[in-house]
XYZ file of C-alpha atoms in Angstrom:
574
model
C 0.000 0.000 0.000
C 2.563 2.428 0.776
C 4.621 1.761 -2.216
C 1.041 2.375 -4.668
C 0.522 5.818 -2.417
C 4.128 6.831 -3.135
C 3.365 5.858 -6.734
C 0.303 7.873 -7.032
C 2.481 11.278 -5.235
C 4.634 10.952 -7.681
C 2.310 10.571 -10.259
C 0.241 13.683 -8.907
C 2.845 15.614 -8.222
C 4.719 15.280 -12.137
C 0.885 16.388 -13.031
C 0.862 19.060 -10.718
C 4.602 20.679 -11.343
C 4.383 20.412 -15.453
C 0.946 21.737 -15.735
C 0.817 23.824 -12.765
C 3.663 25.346 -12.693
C 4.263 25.988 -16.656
C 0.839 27.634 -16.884
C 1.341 31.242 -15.945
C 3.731 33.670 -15.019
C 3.749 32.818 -11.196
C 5.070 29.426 -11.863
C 7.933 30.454 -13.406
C 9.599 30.504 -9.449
C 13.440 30.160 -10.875
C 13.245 30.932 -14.684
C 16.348 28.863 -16.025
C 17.718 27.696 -12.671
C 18.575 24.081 -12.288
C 18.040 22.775 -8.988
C 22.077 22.305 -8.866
C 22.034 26.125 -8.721
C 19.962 26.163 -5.775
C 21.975 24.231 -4.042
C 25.063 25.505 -4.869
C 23.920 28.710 -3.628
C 22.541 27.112 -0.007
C 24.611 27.052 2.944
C 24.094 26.297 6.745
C 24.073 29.514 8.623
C 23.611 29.457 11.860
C 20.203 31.267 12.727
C 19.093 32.017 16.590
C 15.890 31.271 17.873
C 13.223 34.501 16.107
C 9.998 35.322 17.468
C 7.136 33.810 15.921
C 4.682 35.953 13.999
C 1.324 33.938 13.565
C -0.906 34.513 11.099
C -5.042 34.238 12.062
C -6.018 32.465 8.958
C -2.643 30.301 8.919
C -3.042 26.823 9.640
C -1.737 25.246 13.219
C 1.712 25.532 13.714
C 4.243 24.238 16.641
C 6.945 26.665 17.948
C 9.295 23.851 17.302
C 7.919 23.252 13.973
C 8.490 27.025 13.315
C 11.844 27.281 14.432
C 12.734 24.242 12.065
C 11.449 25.244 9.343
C 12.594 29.050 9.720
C 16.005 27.932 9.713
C 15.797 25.441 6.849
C 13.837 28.703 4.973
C 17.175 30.774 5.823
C 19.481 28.458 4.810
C 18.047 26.779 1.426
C 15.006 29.517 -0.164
C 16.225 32.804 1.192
C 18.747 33.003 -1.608
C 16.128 32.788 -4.077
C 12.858 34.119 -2.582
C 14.041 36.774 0.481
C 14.782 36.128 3.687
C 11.424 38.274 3.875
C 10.135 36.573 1.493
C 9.254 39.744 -0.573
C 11.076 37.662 -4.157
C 13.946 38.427 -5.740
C 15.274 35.273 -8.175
C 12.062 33.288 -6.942
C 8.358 34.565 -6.353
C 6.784 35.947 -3.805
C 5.662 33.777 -0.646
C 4.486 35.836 1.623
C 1.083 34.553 2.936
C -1.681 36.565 0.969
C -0.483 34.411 -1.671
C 0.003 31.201 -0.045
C -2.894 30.955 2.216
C -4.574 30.906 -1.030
C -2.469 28.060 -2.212
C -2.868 25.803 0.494
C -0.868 23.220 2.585
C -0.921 20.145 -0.002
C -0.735 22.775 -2.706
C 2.284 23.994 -1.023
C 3.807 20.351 0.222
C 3.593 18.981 -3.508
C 5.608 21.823 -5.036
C 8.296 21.987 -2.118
C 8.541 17.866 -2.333
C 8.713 17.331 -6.178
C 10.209 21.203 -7.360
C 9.088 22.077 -10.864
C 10.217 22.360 -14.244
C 11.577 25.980 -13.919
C 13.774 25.258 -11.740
C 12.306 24.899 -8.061
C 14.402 22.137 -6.441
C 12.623 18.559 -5.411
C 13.390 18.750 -1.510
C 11.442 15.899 -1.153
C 12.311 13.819 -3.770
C 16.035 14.196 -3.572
C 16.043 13.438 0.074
C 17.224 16.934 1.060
C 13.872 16.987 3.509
C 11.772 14.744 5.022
C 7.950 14.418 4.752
C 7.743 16.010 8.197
C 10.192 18.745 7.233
C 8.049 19.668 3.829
C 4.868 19.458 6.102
C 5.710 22.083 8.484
C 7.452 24.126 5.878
C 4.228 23.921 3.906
C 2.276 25.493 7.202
C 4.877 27.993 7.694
C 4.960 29.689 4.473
C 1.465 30.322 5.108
C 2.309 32.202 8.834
C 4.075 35.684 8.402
C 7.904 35.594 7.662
C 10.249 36.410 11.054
C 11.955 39.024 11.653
C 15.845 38.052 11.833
C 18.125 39.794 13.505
C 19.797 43.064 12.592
C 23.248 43.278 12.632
C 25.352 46.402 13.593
C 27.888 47.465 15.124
C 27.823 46.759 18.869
C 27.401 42.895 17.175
C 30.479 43.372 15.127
C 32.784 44.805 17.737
C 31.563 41.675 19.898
C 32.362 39.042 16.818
C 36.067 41.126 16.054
C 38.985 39.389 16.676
C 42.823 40.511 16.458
C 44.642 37.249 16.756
C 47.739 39.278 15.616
C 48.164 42.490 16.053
C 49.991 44.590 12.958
C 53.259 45.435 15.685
C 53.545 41.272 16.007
C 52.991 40.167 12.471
C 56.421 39.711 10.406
C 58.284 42.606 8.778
C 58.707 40.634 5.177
C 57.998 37.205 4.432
C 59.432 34.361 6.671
C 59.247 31.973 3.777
C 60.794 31.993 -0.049
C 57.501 31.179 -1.672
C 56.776 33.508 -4.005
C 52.821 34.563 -2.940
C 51.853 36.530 -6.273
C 52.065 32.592 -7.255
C 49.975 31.568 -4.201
C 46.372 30.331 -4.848
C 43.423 30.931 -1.907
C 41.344 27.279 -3.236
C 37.890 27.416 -1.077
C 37.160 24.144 0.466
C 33.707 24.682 0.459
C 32.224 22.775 3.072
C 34.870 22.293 5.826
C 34.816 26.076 6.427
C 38.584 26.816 5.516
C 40.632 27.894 2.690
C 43.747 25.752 1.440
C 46.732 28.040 0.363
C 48.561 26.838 -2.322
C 52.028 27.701 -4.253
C 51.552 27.556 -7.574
C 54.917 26.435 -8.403
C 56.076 23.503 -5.965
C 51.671 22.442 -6.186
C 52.359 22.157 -2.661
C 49.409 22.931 0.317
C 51.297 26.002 2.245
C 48.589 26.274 4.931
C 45.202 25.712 5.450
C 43.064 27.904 7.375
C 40.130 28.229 8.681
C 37.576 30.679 7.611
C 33.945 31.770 7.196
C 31.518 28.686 6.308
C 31.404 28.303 2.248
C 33.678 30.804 1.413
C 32.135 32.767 -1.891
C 35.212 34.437 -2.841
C 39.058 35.496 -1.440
C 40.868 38.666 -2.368
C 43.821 39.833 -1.824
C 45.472 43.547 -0.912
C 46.783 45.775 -3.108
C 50.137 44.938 -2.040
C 49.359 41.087 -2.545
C 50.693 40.531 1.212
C 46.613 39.639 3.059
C 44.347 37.720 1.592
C 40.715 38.456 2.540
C 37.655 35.354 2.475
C 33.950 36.333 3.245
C 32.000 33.167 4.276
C 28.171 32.664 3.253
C 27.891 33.102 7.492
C 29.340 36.911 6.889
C 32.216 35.876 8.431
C 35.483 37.739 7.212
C 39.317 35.916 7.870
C 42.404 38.159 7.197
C 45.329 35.564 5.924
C 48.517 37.235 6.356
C 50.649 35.456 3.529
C 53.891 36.418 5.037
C 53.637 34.406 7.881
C 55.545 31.075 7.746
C 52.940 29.440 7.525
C 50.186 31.566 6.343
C 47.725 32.560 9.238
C 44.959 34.388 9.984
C 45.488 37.647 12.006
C 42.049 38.526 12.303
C 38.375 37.851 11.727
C 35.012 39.728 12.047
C 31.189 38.796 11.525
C 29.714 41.528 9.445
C 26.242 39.996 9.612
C 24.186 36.670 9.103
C 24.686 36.174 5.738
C 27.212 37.728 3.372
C 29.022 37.107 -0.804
C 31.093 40.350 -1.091
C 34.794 41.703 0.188
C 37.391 44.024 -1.494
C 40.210 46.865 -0.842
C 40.960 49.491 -1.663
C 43.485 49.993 -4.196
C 43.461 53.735 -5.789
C 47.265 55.355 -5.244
C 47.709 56.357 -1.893
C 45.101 54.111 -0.651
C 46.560 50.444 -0.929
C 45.804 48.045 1.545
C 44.328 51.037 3.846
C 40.684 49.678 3.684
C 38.522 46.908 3.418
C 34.748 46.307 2.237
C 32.397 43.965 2.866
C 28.897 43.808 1.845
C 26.369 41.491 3.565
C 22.716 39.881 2.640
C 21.216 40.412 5.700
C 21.361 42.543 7.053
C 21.254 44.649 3.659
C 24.033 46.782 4.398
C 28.111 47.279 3.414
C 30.792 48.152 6.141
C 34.001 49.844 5.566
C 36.977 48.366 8.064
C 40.609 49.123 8.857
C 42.709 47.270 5.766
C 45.070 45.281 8.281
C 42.935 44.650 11.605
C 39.396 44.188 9.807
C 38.135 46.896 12.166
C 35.011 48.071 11.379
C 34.383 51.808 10.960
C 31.437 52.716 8.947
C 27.789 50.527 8.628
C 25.831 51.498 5.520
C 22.407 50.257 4.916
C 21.536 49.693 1.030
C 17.403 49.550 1.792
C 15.517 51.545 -0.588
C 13.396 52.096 -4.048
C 13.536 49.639 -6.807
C 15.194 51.343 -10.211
C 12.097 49.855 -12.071
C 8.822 49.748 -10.588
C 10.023 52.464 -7.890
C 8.394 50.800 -4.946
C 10.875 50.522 -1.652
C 12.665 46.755 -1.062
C 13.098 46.283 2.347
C 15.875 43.545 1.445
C 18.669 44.565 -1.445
C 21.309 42.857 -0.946
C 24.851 43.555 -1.616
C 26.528 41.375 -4.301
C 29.641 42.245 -6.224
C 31.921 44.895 -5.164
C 35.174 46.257 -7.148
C 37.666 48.757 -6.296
C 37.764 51.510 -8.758
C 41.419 52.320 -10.604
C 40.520 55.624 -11.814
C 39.054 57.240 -8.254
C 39.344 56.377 -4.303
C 36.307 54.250 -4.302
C 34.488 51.080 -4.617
C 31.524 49.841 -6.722
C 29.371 47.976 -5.205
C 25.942 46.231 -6.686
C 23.102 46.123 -5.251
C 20.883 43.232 -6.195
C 17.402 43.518 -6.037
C 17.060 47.400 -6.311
C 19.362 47.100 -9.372
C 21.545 50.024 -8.356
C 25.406 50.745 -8.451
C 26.484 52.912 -5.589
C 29.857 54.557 -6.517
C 30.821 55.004 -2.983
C 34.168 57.635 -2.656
C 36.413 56.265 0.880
C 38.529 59.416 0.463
C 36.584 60.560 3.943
C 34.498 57.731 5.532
C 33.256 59.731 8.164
C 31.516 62.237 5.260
C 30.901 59.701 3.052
C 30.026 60.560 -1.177
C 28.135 58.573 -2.969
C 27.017 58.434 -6.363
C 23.911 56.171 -7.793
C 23.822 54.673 -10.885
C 20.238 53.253 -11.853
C 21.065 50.064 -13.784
C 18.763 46.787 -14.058
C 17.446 44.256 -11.759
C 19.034 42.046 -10.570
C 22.585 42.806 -9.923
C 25.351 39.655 -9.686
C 28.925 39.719 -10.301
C 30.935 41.575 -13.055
C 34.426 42.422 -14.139
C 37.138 45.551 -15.553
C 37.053 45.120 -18.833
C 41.233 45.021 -19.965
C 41.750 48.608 -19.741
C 40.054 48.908 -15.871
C 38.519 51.697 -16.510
C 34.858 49.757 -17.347
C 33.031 47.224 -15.081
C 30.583 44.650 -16.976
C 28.552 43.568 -14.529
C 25.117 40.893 -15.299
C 21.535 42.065 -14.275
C 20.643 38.910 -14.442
C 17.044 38.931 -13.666
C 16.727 41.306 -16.580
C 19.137 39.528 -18.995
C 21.405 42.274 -19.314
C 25.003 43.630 -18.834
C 25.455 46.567 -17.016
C 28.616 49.064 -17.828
C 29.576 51.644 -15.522
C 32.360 54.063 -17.033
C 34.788 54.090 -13.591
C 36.467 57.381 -14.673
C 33.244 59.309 -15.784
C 31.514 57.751 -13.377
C 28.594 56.932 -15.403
C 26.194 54.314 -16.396
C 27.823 53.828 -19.939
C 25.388 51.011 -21.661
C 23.075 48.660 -20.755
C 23.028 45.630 -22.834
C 20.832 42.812 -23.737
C 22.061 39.165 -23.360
C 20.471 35.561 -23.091
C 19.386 34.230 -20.636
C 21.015 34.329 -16.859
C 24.119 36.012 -17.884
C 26.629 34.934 -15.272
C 30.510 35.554 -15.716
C 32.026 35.805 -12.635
C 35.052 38.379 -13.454
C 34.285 37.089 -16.945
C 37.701 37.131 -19.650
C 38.945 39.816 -22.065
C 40.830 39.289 -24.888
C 41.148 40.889 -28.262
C 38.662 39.876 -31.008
C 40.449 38.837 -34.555
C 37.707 41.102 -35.899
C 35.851 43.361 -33.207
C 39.225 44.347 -31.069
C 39.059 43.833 -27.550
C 35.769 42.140 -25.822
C 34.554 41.174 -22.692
C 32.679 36.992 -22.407
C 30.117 36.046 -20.324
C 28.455 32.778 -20.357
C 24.785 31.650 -18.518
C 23.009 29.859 -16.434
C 20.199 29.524 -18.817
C 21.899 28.351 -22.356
C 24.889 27.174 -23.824
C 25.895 30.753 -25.320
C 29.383 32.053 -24.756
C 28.325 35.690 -25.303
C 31.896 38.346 -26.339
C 31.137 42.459 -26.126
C 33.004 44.801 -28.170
C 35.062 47.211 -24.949
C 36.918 49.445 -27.269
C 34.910 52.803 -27.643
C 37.713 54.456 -29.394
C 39.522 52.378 -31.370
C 36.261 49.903 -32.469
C 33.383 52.709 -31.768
C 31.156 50.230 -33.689
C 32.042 47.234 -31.758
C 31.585 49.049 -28.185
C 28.660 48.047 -25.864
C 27.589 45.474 -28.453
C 27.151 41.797 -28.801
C 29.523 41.031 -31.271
C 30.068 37.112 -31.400
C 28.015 34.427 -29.334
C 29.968 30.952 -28.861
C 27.749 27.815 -28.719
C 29.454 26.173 -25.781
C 28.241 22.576 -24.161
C 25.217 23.465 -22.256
C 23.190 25.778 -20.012
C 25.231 25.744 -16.256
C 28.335 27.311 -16.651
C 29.279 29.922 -13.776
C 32.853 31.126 -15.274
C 34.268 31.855 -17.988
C 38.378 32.574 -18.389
C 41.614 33.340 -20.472
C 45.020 35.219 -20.167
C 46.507 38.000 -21.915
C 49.397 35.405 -22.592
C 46.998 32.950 -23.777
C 45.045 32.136 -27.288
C 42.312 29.652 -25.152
C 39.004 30.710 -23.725
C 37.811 28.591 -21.099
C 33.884 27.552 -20.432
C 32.701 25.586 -17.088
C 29.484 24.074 -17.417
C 29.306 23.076 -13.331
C 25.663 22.952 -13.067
C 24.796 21.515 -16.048
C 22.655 18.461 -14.720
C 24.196 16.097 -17.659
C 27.260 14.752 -15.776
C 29.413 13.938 -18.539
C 29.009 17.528 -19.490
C 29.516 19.293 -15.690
C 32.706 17.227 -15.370
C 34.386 18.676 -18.492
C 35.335 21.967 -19.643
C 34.909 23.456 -22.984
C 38.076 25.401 -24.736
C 37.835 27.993 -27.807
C 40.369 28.755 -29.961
C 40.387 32.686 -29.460
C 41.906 33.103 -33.243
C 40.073 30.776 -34.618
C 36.438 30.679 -33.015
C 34.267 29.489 -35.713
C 36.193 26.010 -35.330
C 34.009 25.329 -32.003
C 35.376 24.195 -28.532
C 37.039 21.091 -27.345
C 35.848 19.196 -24.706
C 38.137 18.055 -21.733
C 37.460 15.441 -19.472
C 38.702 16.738 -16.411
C 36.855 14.838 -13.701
C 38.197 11.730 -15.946
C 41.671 12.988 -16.135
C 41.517 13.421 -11.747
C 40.483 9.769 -11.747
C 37.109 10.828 -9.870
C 34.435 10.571 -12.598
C 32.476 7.740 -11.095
C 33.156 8.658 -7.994
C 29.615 10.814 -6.385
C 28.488 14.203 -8.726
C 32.626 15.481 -9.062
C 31.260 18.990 -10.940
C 34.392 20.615 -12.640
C 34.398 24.605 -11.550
C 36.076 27.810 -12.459
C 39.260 27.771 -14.599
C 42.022 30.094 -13.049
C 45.404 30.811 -14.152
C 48.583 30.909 -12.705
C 50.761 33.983 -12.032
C 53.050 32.983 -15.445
C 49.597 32.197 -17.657
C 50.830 28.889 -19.160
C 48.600 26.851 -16.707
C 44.730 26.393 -15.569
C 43.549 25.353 -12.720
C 40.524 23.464 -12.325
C 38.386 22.339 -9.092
C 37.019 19.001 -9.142
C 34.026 19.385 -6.194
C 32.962 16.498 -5.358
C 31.235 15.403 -2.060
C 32.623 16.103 1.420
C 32.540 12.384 1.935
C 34.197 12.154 -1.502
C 37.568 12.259 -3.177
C 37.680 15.919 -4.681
C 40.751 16.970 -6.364
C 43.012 20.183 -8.374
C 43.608 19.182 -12.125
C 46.281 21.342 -13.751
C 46.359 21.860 -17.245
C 49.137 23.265 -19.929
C 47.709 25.805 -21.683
C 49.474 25.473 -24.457
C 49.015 21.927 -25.483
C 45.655 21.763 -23.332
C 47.006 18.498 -21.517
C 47.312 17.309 -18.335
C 49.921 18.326 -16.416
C 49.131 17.535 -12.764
C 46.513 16.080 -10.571
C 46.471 17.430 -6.905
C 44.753 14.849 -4.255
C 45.159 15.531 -0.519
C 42.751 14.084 1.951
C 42.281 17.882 3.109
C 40.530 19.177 0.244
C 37.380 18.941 1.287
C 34.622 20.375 -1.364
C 37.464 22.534 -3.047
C 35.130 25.348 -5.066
C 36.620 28.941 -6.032
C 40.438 29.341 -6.256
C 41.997 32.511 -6.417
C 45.573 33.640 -7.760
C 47.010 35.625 -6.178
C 48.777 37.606 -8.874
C 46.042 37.991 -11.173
C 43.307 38.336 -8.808
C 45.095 41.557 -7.290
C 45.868 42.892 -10.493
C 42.456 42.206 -12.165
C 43.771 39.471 -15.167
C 41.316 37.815 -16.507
């Protein structure tokens, strides 16, 4: 009997997500998102106890049940739909719209996901039937209020393990550290340093939970890592071995870190911008003291209605003035914000496109591309003008990372993305004086191997382009990478098998993530992420000949993700 009933869910629920769900503009909860995506995004962060707000016309709820399924709401749909629930990649939830849906409504479509992208929590395993049950109840209850997060909380969570006066005068090692790559091991909450030369682990150190990305100082000496728990570790590299020297919470749930870097300026600041709370903090460059708490709440640059929850998401340090760009996601703005005086702060607003992600200088540094991509567009802000300079149409889910420049055979210098949403490999013309009919414009797409990629990358010493497809959900694609001839691109990519080539292919989902180059740019560095209960592993490839060169396997790389050189990370290769 209970193997017919499970039958006839399933049944009901295929019914119910490809009819449902397909039928009107509301289902579309994740246009173009795989349910890897989702996941890749989610992260445990820890969540205190919140104060239940009960709706009268919600169904029965349990405080227990509430506190459950807040936190699983916080750490696996918050991304998408708000920790308010107001939307922002996903729909709306808040309960005027699903009272009106329903509890088995509501348990069908969290247990069996849809076609547009909603993830099967049930199906997968992710969450049991009692887990989807309460969750279904307390999407119909109002959303909690979490926690704010200023700065009495970040004094309390600031830590000087080593004070500046104590730390070393020059390095206590011969490494060279513009060599050194910051590899993310995802899940075990550290960050493995690596020199690029002897392929050796330097130091690994622990960090923020699910470190999103690590950058380093002007001067290349600290590294900075922002956890998805908001947690910020300064990594002093000249420490024998590398160490962290400090560390600050700079809310519950963070993406975004950067110095400054304008002359006269290096190393003197750092930025962070968190989720939630929706805010940015400036902090002392070598102590991670914070000085400054800016909240990014306001109007929407479309519909002009106030969002309660943008959150902060890429953030560059300008070349051409003292100050940092910084995105904000869901009002779709670009705060130019000048650090010349902190405590009489300027800043400029740019009104760009909904939603805001990452971005990249284009090879001169004076332009950041940056992908709306809830609006399908790229977003360039003239640094040195300080102006919104084009915004430009793209397929769907545009999502670069830094993205790659090189120069065109016959358009001149362009800026790639690829998506989420296709297999397009998407190049726009940068060059406004010397190609004025190339600039701002799509100028070549690429076919590459699927929808899924997350980065794109090349070298200015290199003729390859380089294409993850990570969250592609055909494995024998997401463990490969494609590579483009840049002189040559009508000939098509070639396909690598690098989860093959690390000897992990049949060993759990082993995705294949971000290429990155060394400091010389006659190698690529690949992460094969595999399971923490897996063997993950570093594949090195020679540029040149696009073969195998190394393999890296060490029982401590655990869930290896992003990996950052040092060198060109500082500099802004790519």
């Amino acid at each position: 009997m209970k193997t017919l009933l499970n039958a006839t869910l399933a049944i009901i629920g295929l019914l119910f997500t490809s009819i449902a769900f397909s039928a009107t503009d509301d289902a579309v909860d994740h246009p173009g998102t795989e349910g890897a995506e989702l996941r890749y995004k989610g992260a445990p962060i820890p969540m205190d106890e919140v104060a239940m707000r009960l709706s009268p016309d919600g169904p029965e709820i349990t405080a227990a049940e509430y506190q459950q399924s807040s936190r699983l709401f916080f750490e696996r749909c918050a991304g998408c739909h708000g920790v308010l629930r107001k939307g922002a990649t996903g729909k709306s939830l808040t309960p005027d719209i699903t009272q009106t849906r329903g509890t088995e409504y509501l348990k069908v479509l969290i247990g069996f996901g849809t076609p547009a992208g909603m993830p099967n929590w049930g199906t997968s395993g992710d969450m049991s039937a009692e887990e989807i049950d309460a969750m279904a109840r307390f999407l119909q209850h109002e959303p909690p209020m979490p926690p704010e997060f200023g700065m009495k909380e970040m004094m309390a969570s600031w830590n000087q393990i080593v004070v500046p006066a104590d730390r070393p005068s020059k390095k206590q090692h011969k490494y060279d550290t513009d060599n050194f790559f910051a590899v993310t091991l995802r899940d075990a909450g550290q960050v493995a340093i690596i020199d690029g030369d002897s392929k050796k682990i330097v130091s690994i150190v622990d960090t923020g939970y699910a470190v999103h990305i690590s950058r380093p100082s002007d001067s290349g000496r600290y590294v900075y890592t922002i956890g998805r728990d908001a947690k910020i570790a300064l990594i002093d590299l000249f420490m024998n071995p590398p160490s962290k020297v400090a560390e600050i919470k700079i809310g519950m749930e963070a993406r975004s870190v950067e110095t400054s870097k304008y002359p006269g300026y290096e190393d003197k600041l750092a930025i962070a911008g968190a989720y939630w709370p929706p805010q940015y903090v400036l902090m002392e460059g070598d102590t991670l003291e914070p000085k400054k708490i800016v909240s990014t709440r306001g109007m929407t640059v479309d519909t002009q209605e106030y969002h309660p929850e943008p959150r902060v998401a890429a953030i560059v340090a300008s070349h051409e003035h003292p100050e940092f760009i910084i995105n904000v996601k869901e009002t779709g703005k670009v705060l130019l914000v000048n650090y010349s005086n902190i405590d009489a702060l300027s800043v400029a607003t740019l009104e760009a496109a909904r939603y805001l992600h990452d971005g990249g200088w284009d090879s001169t540094h004076r332009y950041f591309l940056t992908a709306a991509n809830k609006s399908n567009k790229i977003a360039v802000i003239d640094s040195k003008d300080r102006n919104m300079e084009a915004l430009i149409d793209v397929t769907e889910i545009p999502h670069p990372g830094r993205g790659a420049n090189f120069i065109d055979p016959t358009y001149g210098p362009v800026w790639v993305t690829s998506a989420l949403g296709n297999a397009n490999v998407t190049a726009i013309g940068t060059d406004p004086e010397k190609h004025p009919n190339s600039a701002w414009k799509v100028v070549r797409t690429l076919k590459g191997m699927g929808g899924g990629s997350l980065f794109v990358k090349t070298h200015p010493k290199s003729s390859n382009l380089w294409v993850d497809v990570t969250l592609n959900p055909d494995k024998k694609v997401s463990q490969s990478v494609a590579v483009f001839d840049i002189n040559n691109m009508d000939k098509g990519y070639e396909s690598l098998p690098i989860a093959q080539w690390a000897g992990v292919a049949d060993q759990g989902a082993a995705r294949v993530v971000q290429p990155e180059y060394n400091k010389q740019g006659n190698e690529v560095w690949f992460s094969v992420w595999n399971a923490v209960d897996k063997t993950s592993a570093l594949v090195i490839v020679d540029d040149k000949t696009r073969k195998l060169k190394k393999v890296i396997k060490d029982k401590r790389l655990k869930t290896p993700t992003g990996k950052f050189n040092i060198y060109n990370t500082r500099k802004d290769v790519y």
